């Protein structure tokens, strides 16, 4: 069995419609000043298509970067908490749209930690179960579900997708160590309780997707939980903070990321921060940030990248990636989303009407 699962391809797909903080202030009692100063977010993307469309385009771009085609994929994991349908999985929709007919497919829902969880699972399946071409995608269409009368949560999220391809390798590369966890005792801090089999199906708001949210509690637990998992990862590898070249954290709040960097004594120049452009895209944040770091030339061959995330559950995870040799794509894909001729507020107009 191979020792490592190297990352050989990467791609992202951000929907084109932009919703600024000023747009947000036209539909609820908020302001650019509040959102920017409390969260670091300036704007976010609003998707005009289901999550699986974003995932498929990101996936095809990642495959092109690895010099592969969809039929090569034997394992497809989609990290999402905003599935196209509950049955079947979003991964099945993605398989069909991409033409990845030879892949075993499943969704993994670990909230915003979904990408780290999925990367860990795919790495293990390559190292222990003989899979050879794994595609791991984080994708979300959260704006579709948001309740636009709940200003504390509605301003924080956005849509998008990011993907990586993993292949077996004997050279030290890919995810070298990871630690995953969950604080189930605090699951009520971030819960959508009126959607699913635990809800009363016949009450009036059943099927709405109202995010109940205790931002302060999550904030505290996020910094503590990520730091705990990071310490375990570094200790497993006998690394110290100085061995980290770049941190690619989950993007939920710029202040959480700054606290984490401070805690690790790593300067913000070594941290990828793109929350200002996209808000929190949940399971998509880390792969999107990874792709952007590569595009900007911030990752060199052999670099050590630290990932850390937390999310609904309250899940948490951290992982350390040793980047392989190649930092440029082998080819570009011509995959594109269908054109969008609406503004973000136009896409959301029915949802805003029904939730206000
Ligand atoms: C949500 C979050 C940005 C709030 O920041 P905060 O500094 O803790 O703000 P608070 O919750 O203390 O709210 C402060 C005030 O702003 C108000 N407020 C909340 N949302 C607002 C908005 N969108 N616009 C304007 N005011 C708002 C509150 O009502 C509160 O008013 P009050 O003091 O009169 O009661 C922050 O707690 C956070 O990022 N938490 C974690 C994020 C997260 O969990 N993401 C999802 C999981 S990955």
mmCIF file of C-alpha atoms and ligand atoms in Angstrom:
data_model
loop_
_atom_site.group_PDB
_atom_site.id
_atom_site.type_symbol
_atom_site.label_atom_id
_atom_site.label_comp_id
_atom_site.label_asym_id
_atom_site.label_seq_id
_atom_site.Cartn_x
_atom_site.Cartn_y
_atom_site.Cartn_z
ATOM 1 C CA UNK A 1 0.000 0.000 0.000
ATOM 2 C CA UNK A 2 1.271 3.530 -0.749
ATOM 3 C CA UNK A 3 2.650 5.600 2.091
ATOM 4 C CA UNK A 4 1.231 8.951 1.041
ATOM 5 C CA UNK A 5 -1.658 10.578 -0.866
ATOM 6 C CA UNK A 6 -0.225 13.545 -2.736
ATOM 7 C CA UNK A 7 -2.372 16.488 -3.871
ATOM 8 C CA UNK A 8 -1.922 16.622 -7.643
ATOM 9 C CA UNK A 9 -4.811 18.857 -8.740
ATOM 10 C CA UNK A 10 -6.822 21.774 -7.401
ATOM 11 C CA UNK A 11 -9.666 23.977 -8.601
ATOM 12 C CA UNK A 12 -12.369 26.311 -7.354
ATOM 13 C CA UNK A 13 -15.683 27.650 -8.610
ATOM 14 C CA UNK A 14 -17.130 30.842 -7.190
ATOM 15 C CA UNK A 15 -20.555 31.900 -8.507
ATOM 16 C CA UNK A 16 -20.406 35.311 -10.217
ATOM 17 C CA UNK A 17 -23.165 37.256 -8.380
ATOM 18 C CA UNK A 18 -21.681 39.448 -5.628
ATOM 19 C CA UNK A 19 -23.673 40.613 -2.606
ATOM 20 C CA UNK A 20 -21.958 43.480 -0.784
ATOM 21 C CA UNK A 21 -22.513 44.550 2.820
ATOM 22 C CA UNK A 22 -24.324 47.607 1.456
ATOM 23 C CA UNK A 23 -26.687 45.265 -0.464
ATOM 24 C CA UNK A 24 -27.266 43.439 2.819
ATOM 25 C CA UNK A 25 -28.150 46.720 4.548
ATOM 26 C CA UNK A 26 -30.989 47.249 2.031
ATOM 27 C CA UNK A 27 -32.836 44.158 3.331
ATOM 28 C CA UNK A 28 -32.070 44.142 7.078
ATOM 29 C CA UNK A 29 -31.008 46.373 9.955
ATOM 30 C CA UNK A 30 -27.246 46.133 9.557
ATOM 31 C CA UNK A 31 -24.343 48.138 8.147
ATOM 32 C CA UNK A 32 -21.085 47.694 6.283
ATOM 33 C CA UNK A 33 -19.318 49.074 9.357
ATOM 34 C CA UNK A 34 -20.828 46.438 11.702
ATOM 35 C CA UNK A 35 -20.223 43.482 9.403
ATOM 36 C CA UNK A 36 -16.665 44.481 8.484
ATOM 37 C CA UNK A 37 -15.562 45.294 12.006
ATOM 38 C CA UNK A 38 -17.159 42.217 13.655
ATOM 39 C CA UNK A 39 -16.386 39.599 11.019
ATOM 40 C CA UNK A 40 -13.958 40.953 8.383
ATOM 41 C CA UNK A 41 -16.468 40.242 5.597
ATOM 42 C CA UNK A 42 -16.996 42.854 2.841
ATOM 43 C CA UNK A 43 -18.933 40.791 0.328
ATOM 44 C CA UNK A 44 -20.007 37.244 -0.491
ATOM 45 C CA UNK A 45 -21.111 35.289 -3.565
ATOM 46 C CA UNK A 46 -24.688 34.139 -4.172
ATOM 47 C CA UNK A 47 -25.149 31.087 -6.354
ATOM 48 C CA UNK A 48 -27.773 30.912 -9.110
ATOM 49 C CA UNK A 49 -27.284 27.122 -9.396
ATOM 50 C CA UNK A 50 -27.409 24.146 -6.999
ATOM 51 C CA UNK A 51 -24.358 23.187 -4.930
ATOM 52 C CA UNK A 52 -23.577 20.237 -7.225
ATOM 53 C CA UNK A 53 -23.051 22.597 -10.197
ATOM 54 C CA UNK A 54 -20.458 24.572 -8.247
ATOM 55 C CA UNK A 55 -18.878 21.283 -7.127
ATOM 56 C CA UNK A 56 -18.762 19.816 -10.641
ATOM 57 C CA UNK A 57 -17.017 22.839 -12.151
ATOM 58 C CA UNK A 58 -14.503 22.985 -9.280
ATOM 59 C CA UNK A 59 -13.972 19.215 -9.641
ATOM 60 C CA UNK A 60 -13.387 19.362 -13.401
ATOM 61 C CA UNK A 61 -10.905 22.221 -12.930
ATOM 62 C CA UNK A 62 -9.043 20.195 -10.274
ATOM 63 C CA UNK A 63 -8.922 17.156 -12.557
ATOM 64 C CA UNK A 64 -7.523 19.216 -15.456
ATOM 65 C CA UNK A 65 -4.854 20.594 -13.104
ATOM 66 C CA UNK A 66 -3.881 16.973 -12.354
ATOM 67 C CA UNK A 67 -3.944 15.984 -16.039
ATOM 68 C CA UNK A 68 -6.893 13.639 -15.461
ATOM 69 C CA UNK A 69 -10.435 13.208 -16.777
ATOM 70 C CA UNK A 70 -13.627 12.418 -14.860
ATOM 71 C CA UNK A 71 -13.592 8.702 -15.806
ATOM 72 C CA UNK A 72 -10.245 8.329 -13.996
ATOM 73 C CA UNK A 73 -11.772 9.125 -10.597
ATOM 74 C CA UNK A 74 -12.400 6.065 -8.380
ATOM 75 C CA UNK A 75 -13.397 7.937 -5.207
ATOM 76 C CA UNK A 76 -15.498 11.095 -4.978
ATOM 77 C CA UNK A 77 -16.230 12.669 -1.591
ATOM 78 C CA UNK A 78 -18.351 15.789 -1.350
ATOM 79 C CA UNK A 79 -18.159 17.748 1.905
ATOM 80 C CA UNK A 80 -21.331 19.790 2.251
ATOM 81 C CA UNK A 81 -24.135 20.660 4.637
ATOM 82 C CA UNK A 82 -26.284 22.221 1.907
ATOM 83 C CA UNK A 83 -27.017 19.211 -0.321
ATOM 84 C CA UNK A 84 -28.926 19.419 -3.602
ATOM 85 C CA UNK A 85 -31.224 16.708 -2.259
ATOM 86 C CA UNK A 86 -31.156 14.590 0.891
ATOM 87 C CA UNK A 87 -31.720 11.533 -1.309
ATOM 88 C CA UNK A 88 -29.560 10.953 -3.253
ATOM 89 C CA UNK A 89 -26.347 12.479 -2.021
ATOM 90 C CA UNK A 90 -24.891 15.586 -3.641
ATOM 91 C CA UNK A 91 -21.943 13.386 -4.633
ATOM 92 C CA UNK A 92 -24.287 11.330 -6.844
ATOM 93 C CA UNK A 93 -25.434 14.516 -8.603
ATOM 94 C CA UNK A 94 -21.801 15.546 -9.036
ATOM 95 C CA UNK A 95 -20.865 12.136 -10.418
ATOM 96 C CA UNK A 96 -23.585 12.443 -13.056
ATOM 97 C CA UNK A 97 -22.750 16.041 -13.987
ATOM 98 C CA UNK A 98 -19.006 15.375 -14.241
ATOM 99 C CA UNK A 99 -19.299 11.965 -15.883
ATOM 100 C CA UNK A 100 -17.263 10.300 -13.117
ATOM 101 C CA UNK A 101 -18.932 6.962 -13.762
ATOM 102 C CA UNK A 102 -16.181 4.836 -12.176
ATOM 103 C CA UNK A 103 -16.208 6.511 -8.778
ATOM 104 C CA UNK A 104 -17.516 5.379 -5.410
ATOM 105 C CA UNK A 105 -19.367 8.444 -4.140
ATOM 106 C CA UNK A 106 -20.621 9.809 -0.847
ATOM 107 C CA UNK A 107 -21.308 13.040 1.022
ATOM 108 C CA UNK A 108 -19.646 13.897 4.282
ATOM 109 C CA UNK A 109 -21.370 16.359 6.584
ATOM 110 C CA UNK A 110 -19.095 17.719 9.290
ATOM 111 C CA UNK A 111 -20.302 21.299 8.867
ATOM 112 C CA UNK A 112 -17.494 23.751 8.220
ATOM 113 C CA UNK A 113 -14.897 21.106 9.179
ATOM 114 C CA UNK A 114 -16.126 18.908 6.305
ATOM 115 C CA UNK A 115 -13.149 19.428 4.029
ATOM 116 C CA UNK A 116 -10.548 18.433 6.641
ATOM 117 C CA UNK A 117 -12.643 15.406 7.602
ATOM 118 C CA UNK A 118 -12.976 14.421 3.917
ATOM 119 C CA UNK A 119 -9.295 14.919 3.162
ATOM 120 C CA UNK A 120 -8.462 12.687 6.095
ATOM 121 C CA UNK A 121 -10.903 9.974 4.942
ATOM 122 C CA UNK A 122 -9.708 10.104 1.301
ATOM 123 C CA UNK A 123 -6.057 9.962 2.386
ATOM 124 C CA UNK A 124 -6.784 6.896 4.527
ATOM 125 C CA UNK A 125 -8.707 5.200 1.688
ATOM 126 C CA UNK A 126 -5.783 5.729 -0.686
ATOM 127 C CA UNK A 127 -3.246 4.499 1.862
ATOM 128 C CA UNK A 128 -5.252 1.526 3.127
ATOM 129 C CA UNK A 129 -7.938 0.549 0.626
ATOM 130 C CA UNK A 130 -6.286 0.809 -2.776
ATOM 131 C CA UNK A 131 -8.072 3.848 -4.231
ATOM 132 C CA UNK A 132 -5.928 5.610 -6.831
ATOM 133 C CA UNK A 133 -7.591 8.835 -7.940
ATOM 134 C CA UNK A 134 -9.639 10.565 -5.290
ATOM 135 C CA UNK A 135 -11.512 13.803 -5.794
ATOM 136 C CA UNK A 136 -12.423 15.694 -2.618
ATOM 137 C CA UNK A 137 -14.780 18.639 -3.032
ATOM 138 C CA UNK A 138 -16.078 21.137 -0.481
ATOM 139 C CA UNK A 139 -19.183 22.909 -1.791
ATOM 140 C CA UNK A 140 -22.020 24.952 -0.330
ATOM 141 C CA UNK A 141 -25.034 26.920 -1.434
ATOM 142 C CA UNK A 142 -25.845 28.332 1.980
ATOM 143 C CA UNK A 143 -27.544 31.517 0.776
ATOM 144 C CA UNK A 144 -30.359 29.386 -0.645
ATOM 145 C CA UNK A 145 -31.349 28.297 2.854
ATOM 146 C CA UNK A 146 -30.721 31.369 4.989
ATOM 147 C CA UNK A 147 -33.432 33.130 6.929
ATOM 148 C CA UNK A 148 -33.071 36.769 5.893
ATOM 149 C CA UNK A 149 -34.790 38.019 9.033
ATOM 150 C CA UNK A 150 -31.969 36.663 11.254
ATOM 151 C CA UNK A 151 -29.283 39.299 10.851
ATOM 152 C CA UNK A 152 -26.772 37.691 13.195
ATOM 153 C CA UNK A 153 -26.345 34.666 10.912
ATOM 154 C CA UNK A 154 -27.500 35.907 7.477
ATOM 155 C CA UNK A 155 -24.610 38.343 7.024
ATOM 156 C CA UNK A 156 -21.907 35.743 7.641
ATOM 157 C CA UNK A 157 -22.304 33.149 4.903
ATOM 158 C CA UNK A 158 -21.724 32.774 1.165
ATOM 159 C CA UNK A 159 -21.589 30.169 -1.612
ATOM 160 C CA UNK A 160 -18.735 28.470 -3.439
ATOM 161 C CA UNK A 161 -16.769 25.291 -4.086
ATOM 162 C CA UNK A 162 -13.175 24.088 -4.009
ATOM 163 C CA UNK A 163 -11.673 20.721 -4.926
ATOM 164 C CA UNK A 164 -8.461 18.722 -4.766
ATOM 165 C CA UNK A 165 -7.270 15.518 -6.432
ATOM 166 C CA UNK A 166 -5.293 12.973 -4.405
ATOM 167 C CA UNK A 167 -3.066 10.240 -5.849
ATOM 168 C CA UNK A 168 -0.851 7.605 -4.210
ATOM 169 C CA UNK A 169 2.794 8.523 -3.726
ATOM 170 C CA UNK A 170 5.897 7.086 -2.092
ATOM 171 C CA UNK A 171 7.365 10.556 -1.540
ATOM 172 C CA UNK A 172 6.515 12.349 1.682
ATOM 173 C CA UNK A 173 3.574 14.502 0.573
ATOM 174 C CA UNK A 174 -0.106 15.199 1.125
ATOM 175 C CA UNK A 175 -1.802 15.031 4.513
ATOM 176 C CA UNK A 176 0.902 13.802 6.919
ATOM 177 C CA UNK A 177 -1.233 13.940 10.057
ATOM 178 C CA UNK A 178 -4.681 15.045 11.096
ATOM 179 C CA UNK A 179 -6.823 15.145 14.210
ATOM 180 C CA UNK A 180 -10.592 15.401 14.189
ATOM 181 C CA UNK A 181 -13.065 15.928 16.999
ATOM 182 C CA UNK A 182 -16.492 17.149 18.009
ATOM 183 C CA UNK A 183 -18.029 18.875 21.033
ATOM 184 C CA UNK A 184 -21.485 17.333 20.822
ATOM 185 C CA UNK A 185 -22.395 18.761 24.221
ATOM 186 C CA UNK A 186 -22.513 22.172 22.501
ATOM 187 C CA UNK A 187 -24.377 21.144 19.362
ATOM 188 C CA UNK A 188 -27.178 23.591 20.150
ATOM 189 C CA UNK A 189 -24.744 26.488 19.637
ATOM 190 C CA UNK A 190 -25.173 26.046 15.888
ATOM 191 C CA UNK A 191 -28.228 24.132 14.802
ATOM 192 C CA UNK A 192 -30.933 24.100 12.146
ATOM 193 C CA UNK A 193 -33.674 22.428 14.158
ATOM 194 C CA UNK A 194 -36.709 22.769 11.895
ATOM 195 C CA UNK A 195 -35.352 20.644 9.051
ATOM 196 C CA UNK A 196 -34.924 16.875 9.366
ATOM 197 C CA UNK A 197 -36.456 13.888 11.130
ATOM 198 C CA UNK A 198 -36.096 15.352 14.642
ATOM 199 C CA UNK A 199 -38.515 18.164 13.792
ATOM 200 C CA UNK A 200 -42.288 18.200 13.911
ATOM 201 C CA UNK A 201 -43.141 17.783 10.253
ATOM 202 C CA UNK A 202 -46.544 19.465 10.522
ATOM 203 C CA UNK A 203 -45.686 22.738 12.280
ATOM 204 C CA UNK A 204 -45.867 25.866 10.173
ATOM 205 C CA UNK A 205 -42.171 26.599 9.740
ATOM 206 C CA UNK A 206 -41.080 22.969 9.260
ATOM 207 C CA UNK A 207 -38.665 22.793 6.357
ATOM 208 C CA UNK A 208 -37.348 26.309 6.873
ATOM 209 C CA UNK A 209 -33.628 26.356 7.359
ATOM 210 C CA UNK A 210 -33.265 28.711 10.331
ATOM 211 C CA UNK A 211 -29.731 28.734 11.646
ATOM 212 C CA UNK A 212 -29.907 29.063 15.448
ATOM 213 C CA UNK A 213 -26.684 30.531 16.509
ATOM 214 C CA UNK A 214 -24.681 31.436 19.606
ATOM 215 C CA UNK A 215 -21.839 33.353 17.965
ATOM 216 C CA UNK A 216 -19.948 34.163 21.170
ATOM 217 C CA UNK A 217 -19.972 30.560 22.409
ATOM 218 C CA UNK A 218 -18.814 29.293 19.004
ATOM 219 C CA UNK A 219 -16.101 31.953 18.853
ATOM 220 C CA UNK A 220 -14.638 30.833 22.211
ATOM 221 C CA UNK A 221 -14.818 27.131 21.431
ATOM 222 C CA UNK A 222 -13.454 27.627 17.894
ATOM 223 C CA UNK A 223 -10.148 29.135 18.984
ATOM 224 C CA UNK A 224 -9.732 26.617 21.840
ATOM 225 C CA UNK A 225 -10.787 23.595 19.739
ATOM 226 C CA UNK A 226 -8.618 24.395 16.717
ATOM 227 C CA UNK A 227 -5.603 25.130 18.912
ATOM 228 C CA UNK A 228 -6.066 21.772 20.683
ATOM 229 C CA UNK A 229 -6.160 19.794 17.406
ATOM 230 C CA UNK A 230 -3.205 21.749 16.006
ATOM 231 C CA UNK A 231 -1.106 20.934 19.075
ATOM 232 C CA UNK A 232 -1.862 17.220 18.592
ATOM 233 C CA UNK A 233 -0.950 17.326 14.880
ATOM 234 C CA UNK A 234 2.329 19.166 15.514
ATOM 235 C CA UNK A 235 3.222 16.840 18.372
ATOM 236 C CA UNK A 236 2.527 13.698 16.248
ATOM 237 C CA UNK A 237 4.976 14.977 13.657
ATOM 238 C CA UNK A 238 7.418 16.375 16.201
ATOM 239 C CA UNK A 239 7.056 19.773 14.568
ATOM 240 C CA UNK A 240 6.982 23.160 16.259
ATOM 241 C CA UNK A 241 5.209 26.370 15.214
ATOM 242 C CA UNK A 242 8.351 27.427 13.366
ATOM 243 C CA UNK A 243 7.993 24.479 10.983
ATOM 244 C CA UNK A 244 4.756 25.904 9.549
ATOM 245 C CA UNK A 245 5.121 27.749 6.232
ATOM 246 C CA UNK A 246 1.489 28.732 5.768
ATOM 247 C CA UNK A 247 -1.737 28.411 7.746
ATOM 248 C CA UNK A 248 -4.934 27.850 5.760
ATOM 249 C CA UNK A 249 -7.724 28.193 8.320
ATOM 250 C CA UNK A 250 -11.478 27.964 8.025
ATOM 251 C CA UNK A 251 -12.835 31.432 7.212
ATOM 252 C CA UNK A 252 -15.669 32.143 9.666
ATOM 253 C CA UNK A 253 -14.457 35.367 11.239
ATOM 254 C CA UNK A 254 -11.254 37.342 10.668
ATOM 255 C CA UNK A 255 -10.979 37.914 14.425
ATOM 256 C CA UNK A 256 -11.048 34.150 15.106
ATOM 257 C CA UNK A 257 -8.248 33.686 12.568
ATOM 258 C CA UNK A 258 -6.209 36.522 14.125
ATOM 259 C CA UNK A 259 -6.666 34.991 17.603
ATOM 260 C CA UNK A 260 -5.474 31.631 16.308
ATOM 261 C CA UNK A 261 -2.397 33.146 14.619
ATOM 262 C CA UNK A 262 -1.624 35.055 17.812
ATOM 263 C CA UNK A 263 -2.022 31.875 19.869
ATOM 264 C CA UNK A 264 0.442 30.058 17.570
ATOM 265 C CA UNK A 265 2.810 33.062 17.406
ATOM 266 C CA UNK A 266 2.619 32.995 13.614
ATOM 267 C CA UNK A 267 2.447 36.387 11.814
ATOM 268 C CA UNK A 268 -0.678 37.106 9.744
ATOM 269 C CA UNK A 269 1.585 37.310 6.651
ATOM 270 C CA UNK A 270 1.797 33.491 6.928
ATOM 271 C CA UNK A 271 -1.977 33.059 7.110
ATOM 272 C CA UNK A 272 -4.367 32.866 4.156
ATOM 273 C CA UNK A 273 -7.279 35.257 4.645
ATOM 274 C CA UNK A 274 -9.947 35.666 1.957
ATOM 275 C CA UNK A 275 -13.066 36.010 4.129
ATOM 276 C CA UNK A 276 -13.411 39.640 2.977
ATOM 277 C CA UNK A 277 -14.366 38.405 -0.520
ATOM 278 C CA UNK A 278 -16.525 35.375 0.209
ATOM 279 C CA UNK A 279 -17.748 35.297 3.817
ATOM 280 C CA UNK A 280 -18.026 31.858 5.387
ATOM 281 C CA UNK A 281 -18.540 29.251 2.643
ATOM 282 C CA UNK A 282 -18.448 26.433 5.217
ATOM 283 C CA UNK A 283 -16.843 23.251 3.819
ATOM 284 C CA UNK A 284 -15.636 25.177 0.752
ATOM 285 C CA UNK A 285 -13.515 27.737 2.623
ATOM 286 C CA UNK A 286 -10.294 25.744 2.985
ATOM 287 C CA UNK A 287 -10.049 24.300 -0.550
ATOM 288 C CA UNK A 288 -10.915 27.706 -2.036
ATOM 289 C CA UNK A 289 -8.250 29.395 0.113
ATOM 290 C CA UNK A 290 -5.749 26.677 -0.843
ATOM 291 C CA UNK A 291 -6.403 27.197 -4.572
ATOM 292 C CA UNK A 292 -6.029 30.969 -4.204
ATOM 293 C CA UNK A 293 -2.755 30.574 -2.270
ATOM 294 C CA UNK A 294 -1.413 28.413 -5.119
ATOM 295 C CA UNK A 295 -2.636 30.864 -7.781
ATOM 296 C CA UNK A 296 -0.906 33.710 -5.923
ATOM 297 C CA UNK A 297 2.387 31.781 -5.758
ATOM 298 C CA UNK A 298 2.293 31.587 -1.947
ATOM 299 C CA UNK A 299 2.956 27.817 -1.871
ATOM 300 C CA UNK A 300 6.335 26.343 -2.814
ATOM 301 C CA UNK A 301 7.372 22.765 -3.373
ATOM 302 C CA UNK A 302 7.884 21.018 -0.014
ATOM 303 C CA UNK A 303 6.031 23.659 2.027
ATOM 304 C CA UNK A 304 4.262 22.645 5.224
ATOM 305 C CA UNK A 305 0.676 23.858 5.285
ATOM 306 C CA UNK A 306 -1.396 23.794 8.437
ATOM 307 C CA UNK A 307 -5.182 23.474 8.036
ATOM 308 C CA UNK A 308 -7.625 24.092 10.890
ATOM 309 C CA UNK A 309 -11.416 24.269 11.029
ATOM 310 C CA UNK A 310 -14.468 24.146 13.275
ATOM 311 C CA UNK A 311 -18.165 24.049 12.544
ATOM 312 C CA UNK A 312 -21.608 22.677 13.315
ATOM 313 C CA UNK A 313 -21.473 19.748 15.689
ATOM 314 C CA UNK A 314 -19.417 21.471 17.050
ATOM 315 C CA UNK A 315 -16.843 19.688 14.917
ATOM 316 C CA UNK A 316 -13.210 20.627 14.802
ATOM 317 C CA UNK A 317 -10.140 19.415 12.954
ATOM 318 C CA UNK A 318 -6.574 20.186 12.003
ATOM 319 C CA UNK A 319 -4.158 18.694 9.513
ATOM 320 C CA UNK A 320 -0.675 19.204 8.177
ATOM 321 C CA UNK A 321 0.010 18.941 4.451
ATOM 322 C CA UNK A 322 3.457 18.599 2.957
ATOM 323 C CA UNK A 323 3.129 20.095 -0.512
ATOM 324 C CA UNK A 324 4.498 17.945 -3.362
ATOM 325 C CA UNK A 325 6.693 19.079 -6.222
ATOM 326 C CA UNK A 326 4.292 20.732 -8.618
ATOM 327 C CA UNK A 327 2.685 24.090 -7.816
ATOM 328 C CA UNK A 328 1.285 24.837 -11.268
ATOM 329 C CA UNK A 329 -1.623 23.086 -13.017
ATOM 330 C CA UNK A 330 -0.884 20.620 -15.841
ATOM 331 C CA UNK A 331 -3.852 21.936 -17.858
ATOM 332 C CA UNK A 332 -6.844 24.277 -17.605
ATOM 333 C CA UNK A 333 -10.417 23.066 -17.862
ATOM 334 C CA UNK A 334 -12.998 24.870 -19.974
ATOM 335 C CA UNK A 335 -15.767 23.915 -17.503
ATOM 336 C CA UNK A 336 -17.989 26.909 -16.668
ATOM 337 C CA UNK A 337 -21.231 27.527 -14.811
ATOM 338 C CA UNK A 338 -24.303 28.397 -16.857
ATOM 339 C CA UNK A 339 -24.415 32.188 -17.385
ATOM 340 C CA UNK A 340 -26.082 34.306 -14.676
ATOM 341 C CA UNK A 341 -27.963 37.445 -15.705
ATOM 342 C CA UNK A 342 -29.368 38.294 -12.250
ATOM 343 C CA UNK A 343 -27.954 40.318 -9.392
ATOM 344 C CA UNK A 344 -27.486 38.640 -6.023
ATOM 345 C CA UNK A 345 -30.571 40.398 -4.617
ATOM 346 C CA UNK A 346 -32.627 39.259 -7.626
ATOM 347 C CA UNK A 347 -31.546 35.627 -7.126
ATOM 348 C CA UNK A 348 -32.583 35.854 -3.477
ATOM 349 C CA UNK A 349 -35.751 37.910 -3.904
ATOM 350 C CA UNK A 350 -38.208 35.029 -3.244
ATOM 351 C CA UNK A 351 -36.201 33.763 -0.283
ATOM 352 C CA UNK A 352 -36.053 37.263 1.203
ATOM 353 C CA UNK A 353 -39.815 37.727 0.696
ATOM 354 C CA UNK A 354 -40.638 34.404 2.375
ATOM 355 C CA UNK A 355 -38.367 34.795 5.379
ATOM 356 C CA UNK A 356 -39.100 38.398 6.358
HETATM 357 C C1 LIG B 1 -21.467 36.235 15.018
HETATM 358 C C2 LIG B 1 -20.352 37.191 15.409
HETATM 359 C C3 LIG B 1 -19.780 37.886 14.186
HETATM 360 C C4 LIG B 1 -20.936 38.265 16.349
HETATM 361 O O1 LIG B 1 -19.903 39.129 16.791
HETATM 362 P P1 LIG B 1 -19.900 39.646 18.310
HETATM 363 O O2 LIG B 1 -18.842 40.652 18.428
HETATM 364 O O3 LIG B 1 -19.824 38.413 19.172
HETATM 365 O O4 LIG B 1 -21.291 40.352 18.412
HETATM 366 P P2 LIG B 1 -22.479 40.074 19.450
HETATM 367 O O5 LIG B 1 -23.090 38.750 19.222
HETATM 368 O O6 LIG B 1 -21.919 40.351 20.800
HETATM 369 O O7 LIG B 1 -23.529 41.189 19.054
HETATM 370 C C5 LIG B 1 -23.280 42.532 19.329
HETATM 371 C C6 LIG B 1 -24.505 43.365 18.957
HETATM 372 O O8 LIG B 1 -24.629 43.438 17.513
HETATM 373 C C7 LIG B 1 -25.971 43.112 17.133
HETATM 374 N N1 LIG B 1 -25.948 42.458 15.829
HETATM 375 C C8 LIG B 1 -25.942 41.134 15.547
HETATM 376 N N2 LIG B 1 -25.900 40.952 14.222
HETATM 377 C C9 LIG B 1 -25.876 42.168 13.656
HETATM 378 C C10 LIG B 1 -25.833 42.626 12.324
HETATM 379 N N3 LIG B 1 -25.788 41.787 11.277
HETATM 380 N N4 LIG B 1 -25.808 43.960 12.109
HETATM 381 C C11 LIG B 1 -25.848 44.829 13.120
HETATM 382 N N5 LIG B 1 -25.903 44.453 14.400
HETATM 383 C C12 LIG B 1 -25.915 43.142 14.675
HETATM 384 C C13 LIG B 1 -26.487 42.221 18.230
HETATM 385 O O9 LIG B 1 -27.898 42.285 18.269
HETATM 386 C C14 LIG B 1 -25.834 42.814 19.470
HETATM 387 O O10 LIG B 1 -26.583 43.920 19.853
HETATM 388 P P3 LIG B 1 -26.810 44.247 21.417
HETATM 389 O O11 LIG B 1 -25.434 44.465 21.973
HETATM 390 O O12 LIG B 1 -27.634 45.499 21.368
HETATM 391 O O13 LIG B 1 -27.500 43.056 21.962
HETATM 392 C C15 LIG B 1 -19.206 36.406 16.149
HETATM 393 O O14 LIG B 1 -19.634 36.021 17.413
HETATM 394 C C16 LIG B 1 -18.759 35.196 15.386
HETATM 395 O O15 LIG B 1 -18.162 35.308 14.326
HETATM 396 N N6 LIG B 1 -18.973 33.989 15.912
HETATM 397 C C17 LIG B 1 -18.544 32.747 15.298
HETATM 398 C C18 LIG B 1 -18.950 32.590 13.845
HETATM 399 C C19 LIG B 1 -19.548 31.253 13.552
HETATM 400 O O16 LIG B 1 -19.947 30.585 14.427
HETATM 401 N N7 LIG B 1 -19.686 30.846 12.315
HETATM 402 C C20 LIG B 1 -20.329 29.613 11.939
HETATM 403 C C21 LIG B 1 -19.652 28.383 12.374
HETATM 404 S S1 LIG B 1 -18.254 28.049 11.458
#
